[in-house]
């Protein structure tokens, strides 16, 4: 599936996730979702037949000192079957970094 097709389908298939603008993502499909919605979104990205992101290639946390929310957990997902990548960003507040 092409990045353009993914940008159209992912918001429909992953409720609660916000698609970030392509110019902010260097052509990669990038989603943002809440902490509460992250488990369901990641599960859908892994299990849905059109997405099948079965490989977690990177997991990191970014510290944006001075920004609210301060932290952001970033999941880099790869579908070997579909040959596409999706980045999922989950904002985490400084007051409750869980």
PDB file of C-alpha atoms in Angstrom, residues 38-93:
ATOM      1  CA  UNK A  38      -2.556   3.796  22.178  1.00  0.00           C
ATOM      2  CA  UNK A  39      -3.052   0.095  23.074  1.00  0.00           C
ATOM      3  CA  UNK A  40      -6.121  -0.206  20.848  1.00  0.00           C
ATOM      4  CA  UNK A  41      -4.501   1.736  18.009  1.00  0.00           C
ATOM      5  CA  UNK A  42      -1.337  -0.379  18.118  1.00  0.00           C
ATOM      6  CA  UNK A  43      -3.395  -3.558  18.237  1.00  0.00           C
ATOM      7  CA  UNK A  44      -5.389  -2.474  15.186  1.00  0.00           C
ATOM      8  CA  UNK A  45      -2.220  -1.555  13.312  1.00  0.00           C
ATOM      9  CA  UNK A  46      -0.824  -5.002  14.065  1.00  0.00           C
ATOM     10  CA  UNK A  47      -3.925  -7.122  13.428  1.00  0.00           C
ATOM     11  CA  UNK A  48      -5.892  -5.438  10.618  1.00  0.00           C
ATOM     12  CA  UNK A  49      -5.473  -7.231   7.270  1.00  0.00           C
ATOM     13  CA  UNK A  50      -4.837  -3.999   5.342  1.00  0.00           C
ATOM     14  CA  UNK A  51      -2.178  -2.746   7.776  1.00  0.00           C
ATOM     15  CA  UNK A  52      -0.401  -5.768   9.313  1.00  0.00           C
ATOM     16  CA  UNK A  53       2.361  -3.836  11.089  1.00  0.00           C
ATOM     17  CA  UNK A  54       3.778  -6.935  12.716  1.00  0.00           C
ATOM     18  CA  UNK A  55       7.253  -5.591  13.453  1.00  0.00           C
ATOM     19  CA  UNK A  56       8.192  -2.966  16.038  1.00  0.00           C
ATOM     20  CA  UNK A  57      11.440  -1.590  14.620  1.00  0.00           C
ATOM     21  CA  UNK A  58      12.031   1.160  17.165  1.00  0.00           C
ATOM     22  CA  UNK A  59      10.597   2.446  20.419  1.00  0.00           C
ATOM     23  CA  UNK A  60      11.882   5.680  21.866  1.00  0.00           C
ATOM     24  CA  UNK A  61      10.945   8.604  24.092  1.00  0.00           C
ATOM     25  CA  UNK A  62      11.579  12.213  23.174  1.00  0.00           C
ATOM     26  CA  UNK A  63      11.962  14.903  25.873  1.00  0.00           C
ATOM     27  CA  UNK A  64      10.740  18.297  24.658  1.00  0.00           C
ATOM     28  CA  UNK A  65      11.859  20.403  27.614  1.00  0.00           C
ATOM     29  CA  UNK A  66       9.651  23.478  27.887  1.00  0.00           C
ATOM     30  CA  UNK A  67       6.837  22.038  25.762  1.00  0.00           C
ATOM     31  CA  UNK A  68       3.492  20.799  27.035  1.00  0.00           C
ATOM     32  CA  UNK A  69       3.170  17.845  27.014  1.00  0.00           C
ATOM     33  CA  UNK A  70       6.850  17.407  27.685  1.00  0.00           C
ATOM     34  CA  UNK A  71       7.375  13.792  26.597  1.00  0.00           C
ATOM     35  CA  UNK A  72       6.428  11.783  23.540  1.00  0.00           C
ATOM     36  CA  UNK A  73       6.667   8.003  23.129  1.00  0.00           C
ATOM     37  CA  UNK A  74       7.358   7.109  19.498  1.00  0.00           C
ATOM     38  CA  UNK A  75       6.642   3.680  17.993  1.00  0.00           C
ATOM     39  CA  UNK A  76       8.137   2.827  14.587  1.00  0.00           C
ATOM     40  CA  UNK A  77       6.143   0.017  12.997  1.00  0.00           C
ATOM     41  CA  UNK A  78       6.883  -1.965   9.848  1.00  0.00           C
ATOM     42  CA  UNK A  79       4.680  -4.261   7.828  1.00  0.00           C
ATOM     43  CA  UNK A  80       6.770  -6.940   6.178  1.00  0.00           C
ATOM     44  CA  UNK A  81       3.697  -8.319   4.388  1.00  0.00           C
ATOM     45  CA  UNK A  82       2.525  -4.930   3.050  1.00  0.00           C
ATOM     46  CA  UNK A  83       5.949  -3.245   2.861  1.00  0.00           C
ATOM     47  CA  UNK A  84       5.054   0.001   4.599  1.00  0.00           C
ATOM     48  CA  UNK A  85       6.041   1.862   7.752  1.00  0.00           C
ATOM     49  CA  UNK A  86       3.911   3.797  10.222  1.00  0.00           C
ATOM     50  CA  UNK A  87       5.081   6.004  13.086  1.00  0.00           C
ATOM     51  CA  UNK A  88       2.815   6.397  16.123  1.00  0.00           C
ATOM     52  CA  UNK A  89       3.381   9.271  18.571  1.00  0.00           C
ATOM     53  CA  UNK A  90       1.863   9.279  22.036  1.00  0.00           C
ATOM     54  CA  UNK A  91       2.164  12.485  24.099  1.00  0.00           C
ATOM     55  CA  UNK A  92       2.898  12.010  27.813  1.00  0.00           C
ATOM     56  CA  UNK A  93       2.638  14.846  30.366  1.00  0.00           C
TER      57      UNK A  93
END
